[in-house]
Short mmCIF file of C-alpha atoms in Angstrom, two decimals:
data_model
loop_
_atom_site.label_atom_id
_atom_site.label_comp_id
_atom_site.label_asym_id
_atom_site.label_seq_id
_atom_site.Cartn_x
_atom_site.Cartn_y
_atom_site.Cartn_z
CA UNK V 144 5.23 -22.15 0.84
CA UNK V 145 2.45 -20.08 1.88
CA UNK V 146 0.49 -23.04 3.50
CA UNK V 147 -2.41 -21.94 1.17
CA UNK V 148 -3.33 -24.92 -1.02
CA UNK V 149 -5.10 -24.83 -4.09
CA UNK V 150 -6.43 -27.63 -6.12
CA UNK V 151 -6.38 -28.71 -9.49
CA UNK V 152 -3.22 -26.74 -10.11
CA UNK V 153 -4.25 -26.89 -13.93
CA UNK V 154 -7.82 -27.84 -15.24
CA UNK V 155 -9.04 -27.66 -18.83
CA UNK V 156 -12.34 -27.57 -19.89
CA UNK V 157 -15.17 -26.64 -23.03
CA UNK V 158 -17.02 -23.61 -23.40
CA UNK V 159 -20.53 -24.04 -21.24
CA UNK V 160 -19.11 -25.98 -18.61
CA UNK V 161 -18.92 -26.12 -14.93
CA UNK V 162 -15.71 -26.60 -12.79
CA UNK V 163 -14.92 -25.89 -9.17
CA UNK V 164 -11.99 -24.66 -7.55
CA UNK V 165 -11.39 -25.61 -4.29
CA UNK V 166 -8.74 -23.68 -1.70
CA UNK V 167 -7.65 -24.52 2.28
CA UNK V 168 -6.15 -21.22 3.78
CA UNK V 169 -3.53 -21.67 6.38
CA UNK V 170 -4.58 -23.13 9.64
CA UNK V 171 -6.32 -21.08 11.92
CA UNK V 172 -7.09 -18.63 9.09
CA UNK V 173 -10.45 -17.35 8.99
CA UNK V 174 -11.00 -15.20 5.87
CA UNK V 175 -10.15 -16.66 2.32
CA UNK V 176 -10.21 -14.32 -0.84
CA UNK V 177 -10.31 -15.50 -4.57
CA UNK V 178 -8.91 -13.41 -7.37
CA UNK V 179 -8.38 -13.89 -10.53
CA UNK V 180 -5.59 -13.06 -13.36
CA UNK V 181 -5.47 -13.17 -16.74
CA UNK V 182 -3.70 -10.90 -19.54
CA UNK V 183 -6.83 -8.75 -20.33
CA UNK V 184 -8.51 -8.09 -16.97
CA UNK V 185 -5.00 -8.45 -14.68
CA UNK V 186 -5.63 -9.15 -11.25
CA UNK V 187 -9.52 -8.57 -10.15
CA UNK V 188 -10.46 -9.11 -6.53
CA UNK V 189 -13.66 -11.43 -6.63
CA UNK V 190 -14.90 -12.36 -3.34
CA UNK V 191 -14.02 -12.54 0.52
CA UNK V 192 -15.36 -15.08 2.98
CA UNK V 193 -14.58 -14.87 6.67
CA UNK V 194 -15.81 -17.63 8.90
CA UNK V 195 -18.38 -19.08 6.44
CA UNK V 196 -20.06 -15.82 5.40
CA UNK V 197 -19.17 -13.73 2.77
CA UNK V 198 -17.37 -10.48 3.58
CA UNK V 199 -17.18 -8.10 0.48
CA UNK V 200 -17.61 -8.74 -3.47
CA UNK V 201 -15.72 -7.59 -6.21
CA UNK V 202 -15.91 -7.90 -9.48
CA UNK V 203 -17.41 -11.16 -9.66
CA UNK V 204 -19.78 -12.70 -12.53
CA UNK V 205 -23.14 -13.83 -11.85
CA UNK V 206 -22.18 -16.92 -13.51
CA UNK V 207 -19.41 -17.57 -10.60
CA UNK V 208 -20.36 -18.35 -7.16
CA UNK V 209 -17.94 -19.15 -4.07
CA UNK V 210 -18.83 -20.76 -0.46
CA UNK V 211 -16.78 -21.33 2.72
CA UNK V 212 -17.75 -24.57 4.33
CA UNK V 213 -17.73 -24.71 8.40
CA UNK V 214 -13.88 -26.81 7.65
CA UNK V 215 -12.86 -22.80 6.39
CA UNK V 216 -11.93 -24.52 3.50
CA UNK V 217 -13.41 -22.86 0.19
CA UNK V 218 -14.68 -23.17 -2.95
CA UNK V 219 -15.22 -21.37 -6.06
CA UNK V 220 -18.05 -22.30 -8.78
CA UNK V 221 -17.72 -21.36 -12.59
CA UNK V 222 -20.69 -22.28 -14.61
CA UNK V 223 -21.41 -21.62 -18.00
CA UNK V 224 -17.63 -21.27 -18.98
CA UNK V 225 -16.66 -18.64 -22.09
CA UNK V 226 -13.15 -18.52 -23.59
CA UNK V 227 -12.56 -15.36 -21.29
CA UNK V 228 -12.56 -16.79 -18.54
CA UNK V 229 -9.39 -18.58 -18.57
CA UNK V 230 -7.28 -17.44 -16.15
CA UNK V 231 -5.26 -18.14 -13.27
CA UNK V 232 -7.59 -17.84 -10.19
CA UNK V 233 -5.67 -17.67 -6.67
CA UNK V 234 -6.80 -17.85 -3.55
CA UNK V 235 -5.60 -16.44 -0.44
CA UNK V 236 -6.15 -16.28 3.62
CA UNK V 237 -5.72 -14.11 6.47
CA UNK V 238 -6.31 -14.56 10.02
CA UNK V 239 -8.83 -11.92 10.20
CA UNK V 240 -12.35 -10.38 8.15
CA UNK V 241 -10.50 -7.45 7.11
CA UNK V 242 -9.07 -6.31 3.43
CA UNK V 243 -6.01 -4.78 4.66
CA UNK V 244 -4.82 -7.83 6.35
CA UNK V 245 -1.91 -9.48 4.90
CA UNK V 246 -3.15 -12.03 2.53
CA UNK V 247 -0.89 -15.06 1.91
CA UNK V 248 -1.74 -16.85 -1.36
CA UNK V 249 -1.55 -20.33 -3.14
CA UNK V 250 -0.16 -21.45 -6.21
CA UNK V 251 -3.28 -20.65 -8.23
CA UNK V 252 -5.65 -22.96 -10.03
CA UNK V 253 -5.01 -22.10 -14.49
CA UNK V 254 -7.92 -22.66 -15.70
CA UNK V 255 -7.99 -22.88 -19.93
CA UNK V 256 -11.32 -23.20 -21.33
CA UNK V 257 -11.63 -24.39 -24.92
CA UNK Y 46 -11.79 -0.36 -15.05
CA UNK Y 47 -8.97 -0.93 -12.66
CA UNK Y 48 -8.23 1.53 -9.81
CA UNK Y 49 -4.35 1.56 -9.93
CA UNK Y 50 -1.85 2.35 -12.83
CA UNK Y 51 1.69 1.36 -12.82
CA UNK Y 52 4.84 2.48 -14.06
CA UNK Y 53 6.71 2.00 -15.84
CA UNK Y 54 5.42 -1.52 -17.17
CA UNK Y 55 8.41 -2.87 -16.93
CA UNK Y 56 11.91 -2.51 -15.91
CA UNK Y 57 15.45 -3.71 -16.26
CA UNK Y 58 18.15 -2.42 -14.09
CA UNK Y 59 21.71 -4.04 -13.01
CA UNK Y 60 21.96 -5.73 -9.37
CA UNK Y 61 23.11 -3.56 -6.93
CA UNK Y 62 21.02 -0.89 -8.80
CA UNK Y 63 18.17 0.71 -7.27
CA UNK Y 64 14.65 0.06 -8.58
CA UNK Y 65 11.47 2.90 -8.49
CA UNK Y 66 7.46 1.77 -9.46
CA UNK Y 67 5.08 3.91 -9.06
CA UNK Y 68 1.66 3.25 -8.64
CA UNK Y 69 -1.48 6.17 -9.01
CA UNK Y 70 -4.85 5.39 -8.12
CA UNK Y 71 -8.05 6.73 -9.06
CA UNK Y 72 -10.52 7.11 -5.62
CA UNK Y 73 -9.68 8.15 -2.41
CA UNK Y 74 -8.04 4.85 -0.44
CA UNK Y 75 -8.27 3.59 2.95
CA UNK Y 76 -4.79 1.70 2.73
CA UNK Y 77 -2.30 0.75 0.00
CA UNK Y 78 -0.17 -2.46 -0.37
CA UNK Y 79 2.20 -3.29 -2.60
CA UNK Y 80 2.81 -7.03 -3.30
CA UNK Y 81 5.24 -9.53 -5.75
CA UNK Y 82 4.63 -11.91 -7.75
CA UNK Y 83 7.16 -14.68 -9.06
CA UNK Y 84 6.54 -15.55 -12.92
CA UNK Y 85 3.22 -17.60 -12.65
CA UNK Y 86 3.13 -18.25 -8.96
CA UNK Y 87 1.09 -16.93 -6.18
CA UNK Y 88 1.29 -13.02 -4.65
CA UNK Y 89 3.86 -12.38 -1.59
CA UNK Y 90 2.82 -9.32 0.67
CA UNK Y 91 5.44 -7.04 0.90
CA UNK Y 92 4.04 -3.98 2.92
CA UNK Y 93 1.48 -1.93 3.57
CA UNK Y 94 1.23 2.11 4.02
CA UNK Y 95 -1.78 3.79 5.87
CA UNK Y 96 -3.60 6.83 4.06
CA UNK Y 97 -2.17 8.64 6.94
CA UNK Y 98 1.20 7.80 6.31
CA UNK Y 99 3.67 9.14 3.51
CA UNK Y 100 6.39 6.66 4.15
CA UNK Y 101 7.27 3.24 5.28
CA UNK Y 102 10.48 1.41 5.17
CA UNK Y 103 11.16 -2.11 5.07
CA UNK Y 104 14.46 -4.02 4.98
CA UNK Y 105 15.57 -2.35 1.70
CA UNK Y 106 12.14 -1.20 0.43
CA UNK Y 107 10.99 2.23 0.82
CA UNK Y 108 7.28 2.92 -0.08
CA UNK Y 109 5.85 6.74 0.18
CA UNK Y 110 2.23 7.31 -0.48
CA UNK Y 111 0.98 11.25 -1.62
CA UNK Y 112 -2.85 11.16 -1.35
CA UNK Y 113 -3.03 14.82 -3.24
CA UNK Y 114 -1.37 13.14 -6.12
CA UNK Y 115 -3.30 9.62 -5.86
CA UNK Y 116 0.04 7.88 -6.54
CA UNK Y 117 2.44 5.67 -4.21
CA UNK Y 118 5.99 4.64 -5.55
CA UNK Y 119 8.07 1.56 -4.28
CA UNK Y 120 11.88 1.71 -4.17
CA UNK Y 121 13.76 -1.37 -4.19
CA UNK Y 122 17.36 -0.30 -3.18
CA UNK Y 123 20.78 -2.39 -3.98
CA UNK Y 124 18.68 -4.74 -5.90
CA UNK Y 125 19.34 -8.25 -5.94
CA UNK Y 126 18.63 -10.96 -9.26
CA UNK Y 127 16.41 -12.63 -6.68
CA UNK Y 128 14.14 -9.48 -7.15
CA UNK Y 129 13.10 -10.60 -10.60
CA UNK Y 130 9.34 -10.35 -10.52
CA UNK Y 131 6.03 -8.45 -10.91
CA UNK Y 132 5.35 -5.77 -8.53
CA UNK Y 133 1.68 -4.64 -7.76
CA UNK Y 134 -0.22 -2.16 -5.90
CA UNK Y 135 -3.01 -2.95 -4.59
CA UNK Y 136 -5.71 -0.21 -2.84
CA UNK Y 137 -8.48 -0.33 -0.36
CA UNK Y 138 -11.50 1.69 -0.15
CA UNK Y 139 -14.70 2.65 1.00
CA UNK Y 140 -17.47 -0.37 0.32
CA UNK Y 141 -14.81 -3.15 0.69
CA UNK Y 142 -13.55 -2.02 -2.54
CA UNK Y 143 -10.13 -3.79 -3.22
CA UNK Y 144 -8.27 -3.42 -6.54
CA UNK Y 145 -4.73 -4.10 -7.89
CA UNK Y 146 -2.83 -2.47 -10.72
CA UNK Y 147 -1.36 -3.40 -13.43
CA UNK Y 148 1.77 -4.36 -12.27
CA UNK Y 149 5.51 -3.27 -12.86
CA UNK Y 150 7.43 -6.71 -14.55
CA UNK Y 151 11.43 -5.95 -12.64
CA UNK Y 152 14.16 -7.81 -14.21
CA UNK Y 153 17.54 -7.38 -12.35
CA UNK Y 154 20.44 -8.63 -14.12
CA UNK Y 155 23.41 -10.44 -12.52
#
């Protein structure tokens, strides 16, 4: 156990909706990261907060959007859902702002949109 | 399109074998990590190897990195069934860049 929770574990949804993912990174954890896996992409790197402001972007869709609340607890937005964007969608934490850090992950959230 | 490659894609060896991935990269790289992943579940950091560095050990892992060559391999030695998993690399770069590769699947049989 990582100490990284994620929640839903499992959500499915239609085509043109909106769900959010929401992830609590270990205690006393500052940065949170959200990636997200799926058999035609792999793993992408999407976004990095680090104490409530975001820290570097990756390959994330306009149509997604993420925020770190001043609990360091996270969330990610998907609006507008298409069929390719079911995934699995992790998040992870480190004690520090930095990409090298070691990240320890959750479970995941697997999305399936319909 | 993804920085890293991996290879071989994936792998089956006996326990007690020893097990090689390798991992080449596209841009020059601040750092490289190499992480596992358990069928489904989340990514466990395994170690990480400066661009100034050409190898690192680790309990029974043994990572070198060859920045003329782009390319890192990670060698699992006496390998256990317990090793069963996806193995990625994972490189950092200039402009917060971050990207994994494709990922070696390991299966060690008992």
């Amino acid at each position: 156990d990582s100490g990284v929770t994620q929640t839903p574990k499992h959500l499915i949804t239609a085509t043109g909706q909106r769900v959010t993912l929401r992830c609590s990174p270990r205690s006393g954890d500052l940065s949170v990261y959200w990636y997200q896996q799926s058999l035609d992409q792999g793993l992408q790197f999407l976004i990095q907060y680090y104490n409530g402001e975001e820290r570097a972007k990756g390959n994330i869709l306009e149509r997604f959007s993420a925020q770190q609340f001043p609990d360091l607890h996270s969330e990610l937005n998907l609006s507008s859902l298409e069929l390719g964007d079911s995934a699995l969608y992790f998040c992870a934490s480190s004690d520090s702002g930095g990409l090298t850090d070691t990240q320890y992950f959750g479970p995941g959230t697997r999305l399936t949109v319909l | 399109s993804q920085q890293g490659e991996e290879d071989p894609q994936a792998l089956s060896i006996q326990e007690g074998e020893n097990a090689t991935m390798n991992c080449s990269y596209k841009t020059s790289i601040n750092n490289l990590q190499w992480y596992r992943q358990n069928s489904g579940r989340g990514l466990v950091h395994l170690i990480l190897i400066r661009s100034n560095e050409r190898e690192k050990h680790s309990g029974r892992l043994r990572v070198t990195l060859d920045t003329s060559k782009k390319s890192s391999s990670l060698l699992i030695t006496a390998s256990r069934a317990a090793d069963t998993a996806s193995y990625f690399c994972a490189t950092d770069s200039a402009g917060n860049q971050f990207y994994f590769g494709t990922g070696t699947s390991l299966t060690v049989i008992p």
